[in-house]
XYZ file of C-alpha atoms in Angstrom:
783
model
C -33.236 -13.391 -0.395
C -36.166 -13.665 -2.598
C -38.648 -16.674 -1.550
C -38.584 -19.573 -4.129
C -40.284 -18.815 -7.264
C -38.950 -15.178 -7.097
C -37.799 -14.665 -11.444
C -34.555 -12.398 -11.218
C -34.295 -9.683 -12.421
C -30.562 -9.408 -13.581
C -29.276 -5.803 -12.563
C -26.179 -6.814 -15.000
C -27.791 -9.110 -17.250
C -24.415 -8.594 -20.351
C -23.203 -10.338 -22.990
C -18.979 -10.111 -23.686
C -17.022 -11.477 -26.415
C -14.173 -13.150 -24.990
C -11.889 -12.558 -27.038
C -9.922 -9.784 -26.507
C -7.527 -7.515 -30.452
C -3.900 -7.942 -30.108
C -4.249 -4.708 -30.557
C -5.921 -2.289 -28.041
C -8.749 0.086 -30.010
C -9.580 3.772 -29.180
C -11.768 3.874 -26.143
C -11.146 0.465 -25.359
C -9.536 -0.943 -22.231
C -6.987 -4.055 -20.847
C -6.355 -5.286 -17.496
C -2.783 -5.771 -16.453
C -2.691 -8.730 -14.156
C -0.751 -10.686 -12.733
C -1.360 -14.643 -12.809
C 1.251 -16.020 -10.634
C -0.803 -16.167 -7.248
C -3.852 -17.852 -7.978
C -7.081 -19.097 -5.526
C -8.623 -22.019 -6.697
C -8.433 -24.392 -10.130
C -10.712 -27.069 -11.994
C -10.577 -28.646 -15.322
C -13.723 -29.170 -17.093
C -13.998 -31.227 -20.734
C -10.432 -31.726 -20.948
C -9.965 -27.245 -20.690
C -8.738 -26.037 -17.198
C -10.113 -22.973 -15.647
C -7.446 -21.123 -12.645
C -8.332 -18.114 -10.589
C -6.510 -15.519 -9.213
C -7.821 -12.521 -7.459
C -8.523 -10.158 -10.242
C -9.257 -12.955 -13.553
C -9.665 -16.366 -14.916
C -6.928 -18.391 -17.526
C -8.284 -21.230 -18.890
C -5.742 -23.611 -20.442
C -5.473 -26.026 -23.091
C -3.661 -28.514 -22.431
C -3.421 -29.845 -26.158
C -2.558 -26.421 -27.219
C -0.852 -24.990 -24.612
C -3.208 -22.149 -24.841
C -4.068 -20.195 -22.409
C -7.109 -17.003 -22.318
C -7.511 -14.209 -19.590
C -11.230 -13.732 -18.248
C -11.509 -10.711 -15.973
C -13.333 -6.982 -16.693
C -12.326 -6.044 -19.796
C -13.852 -9.216 -22.094
C -16.019 -11.414 -19.913
C -16.493 -10.932 -16.255
C -18.911 -8.582 -14.138
C -16.437 -7.879 -11.065
C -12.791 -8.875 -8.674
C -12.028 -10.632 -6.166
C -13.241 -13.956 -7.080
C -13.415 -16.887 -4.836
C -14.768 -19.924 -5.892
C -15.055 -21.483 -9.384
C -17.757 -24.221 -10.255
C -18.776 -25.879 -13.557
C -22.222 -26.918 -14.391
C -21.899 -29.752 -17.022
C -25.949 -29.482 -17.696
C -25.526 -25.848 -19.292
C -21.925 -26.087 -19.851
C -20.898 -23.127 -17.810
C -18.062 -22.041 -16.054
C -19.750 -20.244 -12.595
C -17.423 -17.273 -11.159
C -18.237 -16.470 -7.550
C -17.459 -13.607 -5.596
C -16.235 -11.851 -1.997
C -19.239 -9.990 -2.468
C -22.125 -12.873 -3.028
C -21.798 -11.733 -7.287
C -22.164 -14.511 -9.400
C -21.322 -14.940 -13.143
C -21.699 -17.657 -15.059
C -19.878 -18.081 -18.239
C -20.959 -20.083 -21.561
C -20.159 -20.508 -25.715
C -17.644 -16.921 -25.474
C -20.934 -14.826 -23.625
C -21.244 -13.787 -19.917
C -24.892 -13.528 -17.806
C -24.064 -12.076 -14.412
C -27.062 -12.699 -11.128
C -25.830 -9.964 -8.579
C -28.385 -11.270 -6.656
C -26.637 -11.887 -3.443
C -24.981 -8.995 -3.559
C -27.563 -6.734 -3.867
C -29.610 -8.659 -1.853
C -30.582 -6.525 1.564
C -28.456 -9.116 4.171
C -25.988 -8.457 6.404
C -23.470 -10.721 7.404
C -20.815 -12.707 5.102
C -22.004 -12.073 1.915
C -18.770 -14.568 0.561
C -18.886 -17.739 -2.491
C -17.033 -19.796 -0.851
C -17.242 -23.134 -2.642
C -19.992 -24.011 -5.710
C -21.635 -27.308 -6.192
C -23.475 -28.205 -8.926
C -26.751 -30.905 -9.718
C -28.510 -31.018 -12.968
C -29.255 -26.872 -13.696
C -28.972 -26.346 -10.461
C -25.646 -24.479 -8.804
C -25.189 -24.856 -5.276
C -23.801 -21.721 -3.165
C -21.940 -21.949 0.155
C -21.993 -18.565 1.488
C -21.077 -16.899 4.328
C -24.758 -17.030 6.059
C -25.659 -20.547 4.298
C -26.684 -22.019 1.024
C -28.691 -20.020 -1.984
C -29.794 -22.582 -4.249
C -29.542 -20.916 -7.741
C -31.874 -21.861 -10.830
C -28.796 -21.738 -13.805
C -31.269 -22.184 -16.413
C -34.127 -19.977 -15.181
C -31.667 -17.837 -13.900
C -33.391 -17.491 -10.557
C -32.453 -18.161 -6.600
C -34.394 -21.094 -5.905
C -33.860 -21.419 -2.545
C -31.787 -19.707 0.641
C -30.701 -22.293 3.222
C -30.012 -20.549 6.822
C -28.966 -23.989 8.507
C -27.820 -22.841 11.990
C -29.765 -22.668 15.227
C -33.140 -20.745 15.254
C -31.663 -20.005 11.513
C -28.704 -18.568 12.153
C -26.149 -17.190 9.844
C -23.305 -19.899 9.855
C -20.681 -19.584 7.096
C -20.808 -23.074 4.338
C -17.354 -24.432 3.298
C -18.710 -27.123 1.012
C -21.498 -29.027 -0.039
C -21.751 -32.220 -1.009
C -24.145 -35.236 -1.645
C -24.067 -38.358 -0.335
C -26.290 -41.371 -0.580
C -29.614 -40.153 0.826
C -28.263 -36.853 1.923
C -26.991 -33.296 1.706
C -23.539 -32.531 4.331
C -22.349 -28.705 4.831
C -19.658 -28.633 5.671
C -19.204 -25.133 7.834
C -17.278 -22.560 10.239
C -19.826 -24.343 13.374
C -19.636 -28.114 12.498
C -21.058 -30.964 9.719
C -24.212 -30.031 8.931
C -26.620 -33.213 7.645
C -30.167 -33.159 5.770
C -32.217 -36.072 4.399
C -32.052 -34.962 0.194
C -35.430 -35.567 0.045
C -36.958 -33.087 2.380
C -39.660 -31.382 1.193
C -38.455 -27.707 3.333
C -34.679 -27.513 3.156
C -34.803 -23.812 3.874
C -36.397 -24.742 7.601
C -32.953 -25.169 10.174
C -34.605 -27.590 11.415
C -35.134 -29.815 8.857
C -30.498 -29.338 9.543
C -28.987 -31.716 12.085
C -24.787 -31.678 13.324
C -23.533 -34.626 12.446
C -23.102 -35.718 16.359
C -20.223 -38.208 15.716
C -17.670 -36.575 14.827
C -14.200 -36.815 16.920
C -14.748 -32.283 16.613
C -17.718 -32.312 16.883
C -18.897 -28.442 16.355
C -15.255 -27.975 14.717
C -14.630 -25.846 11.540
C -14.456 -27.781 8.566
C -13.476 -26.456 5.534
C -14.359 -28.937 3.071
C -16.798 -32.333 2.473
C -16.345 -34.726 -0.103
C -18.459 -38.237 -1.467
C -15.709 -40.629 -2.784
C -15.609 -44.094 -2.964
C -18.987 -45.057 -1.299
C -17.231 -42.720 2.070
C -18.359 -39.476 3.353
C -14.725 -37.356 3.733
C -14.409 -33.706 5.700
C -11.292 -32.063 6.347
C -11.176 -30.818 9.871
C -9.468 -27.303 10.003
C -7.752 -26.715 13.587
C -6.880 -23.263 14.971
C -3.169 -23.906 15.025
C -1.441 -24.174 11.770
C -0.292 -27.475 10.242
C -3.155 -29.528 12.690
C -6.033 -30.576 9.885
C -7.293 -33.910 9.368
C -8.995 -35.412 7.115
C -11.766 -38.000 8.275
C -13.676 -40.786 6.244
C -17.076 -42.407 7.484
C -16.599 -46.441 6.515
C -18.906 -47.718 9.379
C -16.705 -45.367 11.567
C -15.181 -42.710 11.577
C -11.208 -42.810 10.458
C -8.368 -40.913 10.137
C -6.888 -40.369 6.891
C -3.058 -41.238 7.164
C -0.577 -39.434 5.675
C -3.391 -36.262 5.771
C -3.053 -34.797 9.075
C -0.635 -32.459 10.666
C -0.702 -30.568 8.339
C -3.307 -26.972 6.859
C -4.855 -28.728 4.370
C -7.894 -26.758 1.395
C -10.506 -28.289 -0.401
C -11.258 -31.900 -1.030
C -11.994 -33.551 -4.664
C -12.472 -35.916 -6.294
C -12.030 -37.629 -9.853
C -14.911 -37.767 -12.474
C -14.386 -41.055 -12.745
C -14.275 -41.645 -8.534
C -11.065 -42.988 -9.122
C -8.836 -40.456 -7.230
C -9.343 -38.416 -4.054
C -6.678 -34.950 -4.151
C -5.935 -34.190 -1.053
C -4.324 -30.533 -0.963
C -2.075 -29.096 1.706
C 0.461 -26.136 2.582
C 3.059 -26.525 0.273
C 2.262 -29.981 -1.891
C -0.791 -32.340 -2.670
C -1.591 -36.279 -2.344
C -3.860 -38.775 -3.977
C -5.736 -41.289 -2.633
C -7.066 -44.055 -4.335
C -10.580 -45.697 -3.162
C -9.044 -47.898 -1.062
C -7.881 -44.356 0.760
C -3.960 -45.484 0.182
C -2.048 -42.670 -1.045
C -0.521 -43.039 -4.910
C 0.441 -39.838 -5.729
C 2.309 -37.323 -4.039
C 3.285 -34.247 -5.518
C 6.335 -31.621 -3.655
C 7.913 -30.330 -6.508
C 7.939 -29.421 -9.826
C 10.556 -28.608 -11.838
C 12.923 -28.856 -9.320
C 10.829 -26.234 -7.100
C 8.584 -25.917 -4.121
C 5.484 -24.090 -4.127
C 2.609 -23.160 -1.765
C -0.872 -24.614 -2.868
C -3.875 -22.803 -2.345
C -5.825 -25.610 -4.080
C -5.529 -28.581 -5.837
C -7.944 -30.306 -8.628
C -7.394 -33.945 -10.443
C -6.702 -34.014 -13.541
C -8.215 -36.395 -16.605
C -5.619 -37.358 -18.112
C -3.790 -38.644 -14.075
C -2.051 -36.111 -12.313
C -3.127 -32.972 -10.487
C -4.059 -29.696 -11.273
C -2.628 -26.759 -8.267
C -3.122 -23.067 -8.161
C -0.087 -22.561 -5.944
C 0.379 -19.444 -4.667
C 3.511 -17.619 -6.331
C 3.854 -19.871 -9.353
C 0.523 -20.001 -11.271
C -1.313 -22.866 -12.167
C 0.577 -26.289 -11.645
C 0.574 -29.306 -13.397
C 1.951 -32.553 -11.238
C 2.680 -35.819 -12.727
C 5.910 -36.927 -10.937
C 7.032 -37.436 -14.553
C 8.868 -34.603 -16.460
C 5.964 -33.168 -17.964
C 5.361 -31.415 -14.634
C 5.327 -27.508 -14.848
C 4.042 -24.067 -13.770
C 1.449 -22.237 -16.727
C 0.123 -18.622 -16.518
C -0.407 -15.911 -18.798
C 2.239 -12.789 -18.502
C 1.426 -10.438 -16.281
C 3.688 -8.564 -13.192
C 4.104 -10.673 -10.269
C 2.091 -8.750 -7.428
C -1.334 -5.722 -7.666
C 0.470 -3.572 -6.449
C 1.702 -0.169 -8.014
C 2.536 3.300 -5.747
C 3.863 5.579 -9.046
C 4.325 4.954 -12.384
C 5.497 6.066 -15.485
C 6.627 6.046 -19.022
C 8.599 6.792 -22.283
C 9.168 6.247 -24.926
C 7.050 2.567 -24.935
C 9.087 1.608 -21.414
C 6.464 1.782 -18.352
C 7.906 0.911 -15.222
C 6.038 0.257 -11.813
C 7.776 0.825 -8.077
C 5.268 -1.245 -5.734
C 6.504 0.403 -2.428
C 4.689 1.949 0.178
C 4.796 3.223 3.821
C 2.914 3.622 6.454
C 0.899 6.376 7.888
C 3.211 8.087 9.522
C 5.611 7.740 6.330
C 7.832 5.138 8.255
C 9.426 2.244 6.355
C 6.758 -0.571 5.396
C 10.253 -3.109 4.328
C 7.945 -3.774 0.830
C 9.898 -5.992 -1.029
C 7.483 -5.881 -3.781
C 10.523 -4.825 -6.642
C 9.673 -2.838 -9.949
C 7.160 -3.937 -13.009
C 8.687 -3.412 -16.243
C 6.087 -3.460 -19.562
C 7.756 -3.545 -22.784
C 6.741 -4.272 -26.555
C 3.847 -5.547 -24.999
C 5.553 -8.237 -21.421
C 5.752 -7.242 -17.769
C 8.121 -8.794 -15.577
C 8.975 -7.730 -12.839
C 12.474 -7.099 -11.529
C 13.512 -7.654 -7.274
C 15.895 -6.888 -4.725
C 16.043 -10.627 -3.454
C 17.068 -11.580 -7.343
C 19.544 -9.404 -7.368
C 22.994 -8.963 -6.550
C 23.723 -5.692 -6.758
C 20.987 -4.690 -4.446
C 20.535 -7.967 -2.347
C 22.367 -6.908 1.074
C 23.228 -3.623 0.394
C 22.238 -2.221 3.520
C 23.168 -2.876 7.217
C 20.135 -4.549 8.037
C 20.100 -7.361 5.746
C 17.617 -6.980 2.921
C 17.546 -5.403 -0.180
C 16.289 -2.063 -1.987
C 13.635 -1.483 0.144
C 10.517 0.702 -0.169
C 10.808 2.118 -3.899
C 8.322 4.725 -4.250
C 9.250 7.400 -7.414
C 10.055 6.702 -10.564
C 10.954 8.781 -13.504
C 11.785 7.090 -17.173
C 14.200 9.819 -19.094
C 12.378 10.905 -22.456
C 15.100 11.997 -24.010
C 17.114 8.645 -23.379
C 15.144 5.735 -24.146
C 16.045 2.682 -21.337
C 17.241 4.748 -18.946
C 15.629 5.499 -16.237
C 15.661 6.175 -12.326
C 13.394 4.422 -9.506
C 14.062 6.044 -5.788
C 13.888 3.956 -3.038
C 13.378 5.488 0.888
C 16.157 4.208 2.566
C 18.458 3.062 -0.710
C 18.245 6.628 -2.305
C 18.280 6.439 -6.568
C 19.069 2.896 -8.550
C 20.098 3.859 -11.812
C 18.351 1.943 -14.732
C 19.556 0.855 -18.139
C 17.209 -1.858 -20.471
C 16.028 -3.244 -17.094
C 18.738 -3.770 -15.040
C 19.936 -1.848 -11.851
C 23.629 -0.233 -13.037
C 24.402 2.487 -10.153
C 23.058 3.208 -6.576
C 23.632 7.082 -5.876
C 23.802 7.735 -2.480
C 25.121 9.859 0.354
C 28.402 8.299 -0.425
C 28.213 9.435 -3.802
C 26.058 11.683 -4.678
C 24.494 15.219 -3.256
C 22.254 13.033 -1.012
C 21.509 13.331 2.629
C 20.976 10.454 5.080
C 18.004 10.360 7.342
C 19.332 10.613 10.586
C 22.922 9.156 12.171
C 24.620 9.431 8.417
C 26.438 6.186 9.437
C 23.038 4.110 9.119
C 23.427 5.192 5.850
C 19.582 6.279 5.153
C 18.369 7.857 2.350
C 14.831 8.721 1.739
C 13.969 9.259 -1.624
C 10.243 9.829 -2.799
C 10.059 12.145 -5.548
C 11.514 12.142 -8.971
C 10.916 14.664 -11.821
C 12.963 15.525 -15.565
C 13.362 19.632 -16.899
C 12.541 20.483 -20.270
C 17.086 20.121 -19.848
C 17.253 17.020 -19.021
C 18.225 17.252 -15.574
C 17.050 15.049 -12.888
C 15.100 16.871 -9.528
C 15.403 14.255 -6.501
C 13.207 14.772 -3.311
C 15.167 13.566 -0.101
C 13.127 13.732 3.159
C 14.473 13.405 6.835
C 17.547 15.359 5.432
C 19.171 18.956 5.722
C 19.472 19.160 1.799
C 15.689 18.505 0.567
C 15.949 18.557 -3.192
C 19.034 17.417 -5.107
C 19.146 17.530 -8.868
C 21.651 15.202 -10.837
C 22.586 17.341 -13.688
C 22.647 16.516 -17.335
C 26.241 16.225 -17.107
C 26.554 13.810 -14.724
C 27.337 15.581 -11.751
C 24.990 16.390 -8.099
C 24.311 20.015 -6.235
C 21.831 19.700 -3.680
C 19.287 22.813 -2.300
C 18.752 23.722 1.359
C 15.525 25.896 2.382
C 16.951 26.332 6.333
C 14.853 26.443 8.469
C 11.366 26.964 6.552
C 10.147 23.783 6.976
C 10.220 24.199 10.985
C 12.413 20.863 10.500
C 9.005 18.980 9.335
C 11.221 17.522 6.562
C 9.136 15.233 4.763
C 8.430 15.620 1.435
C 6.810 13.153 -1.277
C 6.004 14.074 -4.911
C 8.437 16.469 -7.317
C 7.277 19.060 -10.369
C 9.852 20.244 -12.121
C 7.419 23.126 -14.046
C 7.567 26.346 -15.715
C 10.344 29.140 -15.467
C 12.407 26.849 -12.369
C 10.200 26.565 -10.339
C 10.201 23.009 -8.957
C 6.847 21.996 -6.953
C 7.061 19.373 -3.688
C 4.376 17.956 -2.374
C 4.794 17.693 1.415
C 2.707 14.998 3.359
C 1.131 14.119 6.215
C -1.321 18.016 5.933
C 1.920 20.108 5.557
C 1.106 21.614 2.440
C 3.692 22.102 -0.479
C 7.114 24.062 -0.632
C 7.794 25.668 -4.132
C 11.924 26.564 -5.266
C 13.231 28.209 -8.251
C 17.328 28.221 -9.173
C 16.223 30.726 -11.335
C 18.004 29.072 -13.779
C 21.402 29.009 -12.083
C 21.832 25.430 -10.720
C 25.494 26.502 -9.708
C 24.711 29.676 -8.314
C 23.013 29.383 -5.491
C 22.755 33.394 -4.232
C 19.649 33.750 -6.034
C 17.371 30.942 -5.294
C 13.879 30.814 -3.142
C 12.042 29.205 -0.770
C 8.636 29.390 -0.267
C 5.460 27.228 1.711
C 2.255 27.403 0.460
C -0.489 26.552 2.731
C -3.948 27.562 3.305
C -3.689 31.351 3.783
C -4.501 34.217 1.600
C -1.247 35.048 0.222
C 0.327 32.499 1.156
C -1.362 30.013 -1.760
C -4.452 29.628 -0.176
C -5.077 26.204 -0.472
C -8.377 23.819 0.145
C -6.714 22.138 2.508
C -3.031 21.454 3.409
C -3.804 17.854 2.314
C -1.570 17.499 -0.532
C -1.309 14.523 -3.095
C -0.766 14.803 -6.225
C 1.056 18.797 -8.712
C 0.873 18.082 -12.432
C 1.922 21.711 -15.018
C -0.476 21.757 -17.820
C 0.760 22.899 -21.258
C -0.529 26.027 -20.927
C 1.865 26.755 -17.520
C -0.698 26.358 -14.991
C -0.127 23.945 -12.096
C -2.434 22.177 -10.658
C -2.850 20.606 -7.197
C -4.690 17.219 -6.114
C -5.726 17.761 -2.510
C -8.174 16.205 0.383
C -11.117 18.447 -0.976
C -11.090 18.470 -4.616
C -8.214 20.192 -7.501
C -7.105 23.867 -7.425
C -5.585 25.349 -9.677
C -2.142 27.587 -9.859
C -3.218 30.115 -13.306
C -0.239 32.386 -12.855
C 2.612 30.403 -11.086
C 5.157 32.928 -12.161
C 4.153 35.161 -9.390
C 4.845 33.215 -6.611
C 8.200 34.835 -5.890
C 7.308 38.386 -7.224
C 4.187 39.281 -4.630
C 1.884 39.325 -7.256
C -1.403 37.042 -6.667
C -0.413 33.946 -7.571
C -3.275 31.844 -4.312
C -4.825 29.448 -6.405
C -8.710 29.403 -7.166
C -11.069 26.249 -7.305
C -12.886 25.728 -10.079
C -16.805 26.109 -10.559
C -19.357 23.819 -12.652
C -22.386 23.936 -13.177
C -24.345 20.348 -12.274
C -27.975 19.526 -12.598
C -28.461 23.493 -12.610
C -27.051 23.761 -8.928
C -22.805 25.211 -9.118
C -20.387 23.754 -7.155
C -16.751 23.213 -7.115
C -14.848 20.904 -8.923
C -14.482 17.497 -6.744
C -14.276 18.991 -3.476
C -15.415 16.452 -1.934
C -13.199 13.821 -3.301
C -9.735 12.987 -2.591
C -7.343 13.658 -5.598
C -4.181 10.716 -5.769
C -2.847 11.575 -8.983
C -3.972 13.920 -12.232
C -1.901 13.826 -15.596
C -2.325 16.426 -18.413
C -2.966 14.330 -22.329
C -1.806 15.773 -26.196
C -5.201 18.105 -25.968
C -4.836 19.404 -22.297
C -7.088 18.046 -20.796
C -7.332 16.492 -17.009
C -7.469 13.423 -15.727
C -7.752 13.815 -12.092
C -7.348 10.063 -10.320
C -9.626 9.909 -6.781
C -9.191 7.892 -3.872
C -12.838 6.765 -3.862
C -14.552 7.032 -6.685
C -12.400 5.970 -10.078
C -11.391 8.204 -12.321
C -12.685 11.741 -14.357
C -11.288 13.702 -17.894
C -12.476 16.550 -17.360
C -12.152 19.641 -20.662
C -8.535 21.523 -20.121
C -10.332 24.797 -18.077
C -11.390 21.882 -15.696
C -15.434 23.365 -15.931
C -16.543 20.341 -18.022
C -16.706 16.346 -17.261
C -16.494 13.669 -20.467
C -15.365 10.409 -19.501
C -16.620 9.139 -15.459
C -14.831 6.140 -14.978
C -15.572 3.347 -11.911
C -15.862 -0.260 -11.065
C -19.112 -0.427 -11.465
C -19.198 0.777 -15.237
C -16.102 0.054 -16.675
C -13.282 -2.557 -16.278
C -11.645 -0.286 -12.717
C -11.272 -3.507 -11.018
C -11.286 -0.414 -7.648
C -12.172 2.866 -7.695
C -9.324 3.519 -5.404
C -6.859 4.428 -8.495
C -3.825 5.286 -6.776
C -1.120 6.469 -9.599
C -1.665 7.033 -13.251
C 0.264 7.708 -16.028
C -0.011 8.648 -20.006
C 1.723 7.374 -23.297
C 1.836 10.393 -24.673
C 2.426 8.883 -28.339
C -0.665 5.904 -28.218
C -2.581 8.005 -26.010
C -3.294 4.517 -23.633
C -3.681 5.578 -19.877
C -2.127 3.157 -17.260
C -4.493 3.436 -14.070
C -2.503 1.843 -10.835
C -5.094 1.091 -8.483
C -5.232 -1.730 -4.950
C -6.098 -4.082 -7.090
C -3.901 -4.278 -9.697
C -3.027 -2.387 -12.959
C -5.564 -1.266 -15.931
C -5.385 0.981 -18.952
C -7.451 2.278 -21.131
C -6.534 4.222 -25.062
C -8.132 7.710 -24.774
C -8.674 9.953 -27.871
C -5.679 12.678 -27.307
C -1.844 11.994 -27.871
C 1.343 14.650 -27.765
C 1.180 16.486 -31.516
C 3.379 16.163 -34.070
C 6.236 19.013 -34.401
C 5.126 18.334 -38.062
C 1.814 18.033 -39.685
C 3.094 14.419 -40.897
C -0.519 12.990 -41.471
C 1.957 9.667 -40.371
C -0.245 7.548 -39.921
C -4.522 6.307 -40.348
C -6.153 3.371 -38.120
C -7.051 1.062 -39.292
C -6.623 1.424 -42.984
C -8.684 0.545 -44.877
C -11.560 0.538 -42.732
C -13.269 -3.142 -42.591
C -17.136 -3.525 -42.680
C -16.500 -5.164 -39.530
C -14.504 -2.581 -37.984
C -16.588 -0.937 -35.675
C -14.203 1.232 -33.532
C -13.034 4.943 -34.988
C -10.682 5.902 -38.151
C -7.110 7.553 -36.099
C -5.389 10.541 -38.214
C -2.486 10.933 -36.270
C 1.104 13.500 -37.109
C -1.352 16.774 -36.573
C -0.370 19.289 -34.868
C -2.581 20.491 -31.452
C -5.979 21.376 -32.173
C -5.840 20.688 -36.711
C -9.124 21.495 -38.884
C -10.087 17.898 -40.140
C -11.703 17.346 -42.802
C -13.110 14.321 -44.418
C -13.880 15.177 -47.958
C -14.336 12.653 -50.583
C -12.214 11.950 -53.924
C -15.051 14.649 -55.899
C -14.340 17.144 -52.836
C -17.471 17.212 -50.712
C -17.184 17.251 -47.534
C -18.290 14.534 -45.710
C -17.097 14.941 -41.913
C -14.999 17.624 -39.904
C -13.373 17.363 -36.261
C -10.758 18.713 -34.206
C -8.024 16.795 -33.349
C -7.392 16.371 -29.591
C -3.280 16.888 -29.304
C -1.637 15.175 -32.256
C -4.631 13.029 -32.787
C -8.126 13.081 -35.205
C -10.926 10.839 -34.673
C -13.585 9.803 -37.423
C -16.451 8.025 -36.608
C -16.328 6.891 -40.274
C -19.782 8.712 -41.007
C -21.013 11.876 -42.610
C -22.321 14.954 -41.241
C -25.098 13.599 -40.494
C -24.031 9.975 -38.826
C -24.622 7.583 -41.097
C -21.796 5.362 -41.868
C -20.577 6.099 -45.326
C -19.901 4.012 -48.746
C -17.103 2.345 -50.001
C -14.975 4.513 -51.634
C -11.464 6.247 -50.999
C -11.964 9.329 -48.414
C -9.585 12.260 -48.590
C -7.691 13.812 -45.168
C -6.779 17.137 -45.226
C -5.566 18.966 -42.177
C -4.453 22.887 -41.299
C -2.508 23.586 -37.941
C -4.627 26.582 -36.586
C -2.410 28.947 -37.926
C -2.636 27.933 -41.198
C 1.440 27.340 -41.530
C 0.920 23.488 -40.719
C -1.257 20.971 -43.485
C -1.282 17.491 -44.345
C -3.734 15.422 -46.372
C -3.507 11.656 -46.777
C -6.354 9.415 -47.639
C -7.966 6.140 -45.898
C -10.376 3.291 -47.558
C -13.804 2.611 -46.810
C -14.997 -1.311 -47.541
C -18.404 -1.959 -46.612
């Protein structure tokens, strides 16, 4: 850490507005984080701030209004561990697991990243934040950092362990003339007026505690008493101790698991959060309230804080923010979002987004995930869990529901209709967010894994073909591929002995010319199948395995993670060594040259293979035939249609992405919004390209009119792909020209010189590449 008085140079100081537009503009992000699993809470100036792992939401009890704060609009990081309030600055402090600190006030945020960027080796997590005037005391995994918020600098660093050893400090309290630090090695104290608190010799272990040297996770000054919680190794064996001339045990607050203690601002109430209830005590250490349920519902407690008007605020593990008063006003509050951060696969069609949350272990055996299906429609999230569904609960022989849902396909031709696949229960058919049918070995062509009596049907891939047939990858059986035809009948297909009994298959892509491309996980390459356009005639069916050898696919590696077909019918493959492209997929079964190729790009004067060192988890093709490439460690890339130019590279460091591990993606072709599933939750970005219109209609111009306060681009939709778009004034003078990305053209409301145009009406004239389709419309720009 920097020495006392060193001026802090902010690595990423920024000002961000808290407000977020209801409609996501082109080039803007929006988060889709869960808000039911909360980690900590506090009240300041009548507003409640409640943190989840990835975001904070504020709640105004007077109006019931909630505001979200995240990387999209206010914060700099994810994995929140602590909240604090600095009264002198009127600022909310947000601490993170990596030592990062955000200071947000008056609608703007400054990031203080000194701890995060320091070369200190050890636990940098901020466990708690205590304020005193303009100073913030950050309790970290190595000691205490004193931050001067007014000067935006680190004032001091205290390593209080013996011989300046690192000690995890869980809480800090000022009591009488001393400072107390609750650590995992005991309760330490120092004289508050000591000139050099950075010297470990000025800190002493409190010797008179019954559990000297034990783990203390909280300490607070309350009603003239020092109160601390001893956190026992065994579950539900904590003890709250208070010193009032001698150490005493707080009745009712032992034989439990206790989290951070807190005192009300008037000094009249001590809040003690337990594992599943919250108690309050008065200055005589007598219990005055007990909250064990809200609206008749039990909850798990992660933190609690006193409510200014009486009662408590509770950060629950599964119900969001709880208001506990012991009256009819008790309630839960949270912004809308999915129940969890999990996202295995996702698909969106006709405004319906569905996300499956299942998972398998590294050897593709069950993890028995019951996290369910996240459904996003008309701006609202709902998570459908098997435990809540009478049709799903107890469907298998093991007393559980439809576990490990691994695949999803939303019907592009039937709004509200979709399928999800379970790595145990088979295929679930959905209608308007409700499961209507379970397809398995008893009522379809699907096969079981091993003994038919166990009924296990492993599904990990879906895709609709151009004719509306649903193709299904059905692992660990003889007939690995099934199809539910548009007429509702099922049929299966077997590769025979081609795979040498290695029958684990994953994602499936139903491509051009009746080719089906199937991922073979665990380093087994690709299986390609064709029915030659005759689903019911198996006599002309063909299978082929793609591996790393010439004339057998020539994959860069057998580790294949994703496959996508682009608008030129070329097949892009995401592997553990970047991407490869089958430029001539129609030749796979003809014996001609069909091997895939990797793309060479020039960067900084060097020629290299596109993403050669990256694992590509997902590939999405947008309306302009550009490729979005999701990686396991480096965020998301957007490249040109041929892959030779990088257009965007979004990472957790330069964008609101919560993580660089992108697990899945899907694109809403009607709006251009692309959804990213990460190991830290879901987030979306509205891109510039949408699917082309079959007719050139100039369906809409947004916004129209363009007001002086609007700073984003103007979008012209309803176009054919690659349309020539020209903007003129009413006299016919050319103002701007561009080419549409898919069905959408972008005008920055400037002229050809980059200057913002004057107030007036402007004509939009568009023509497709053939000149056969034209559209004309107009837009008003106001300064």
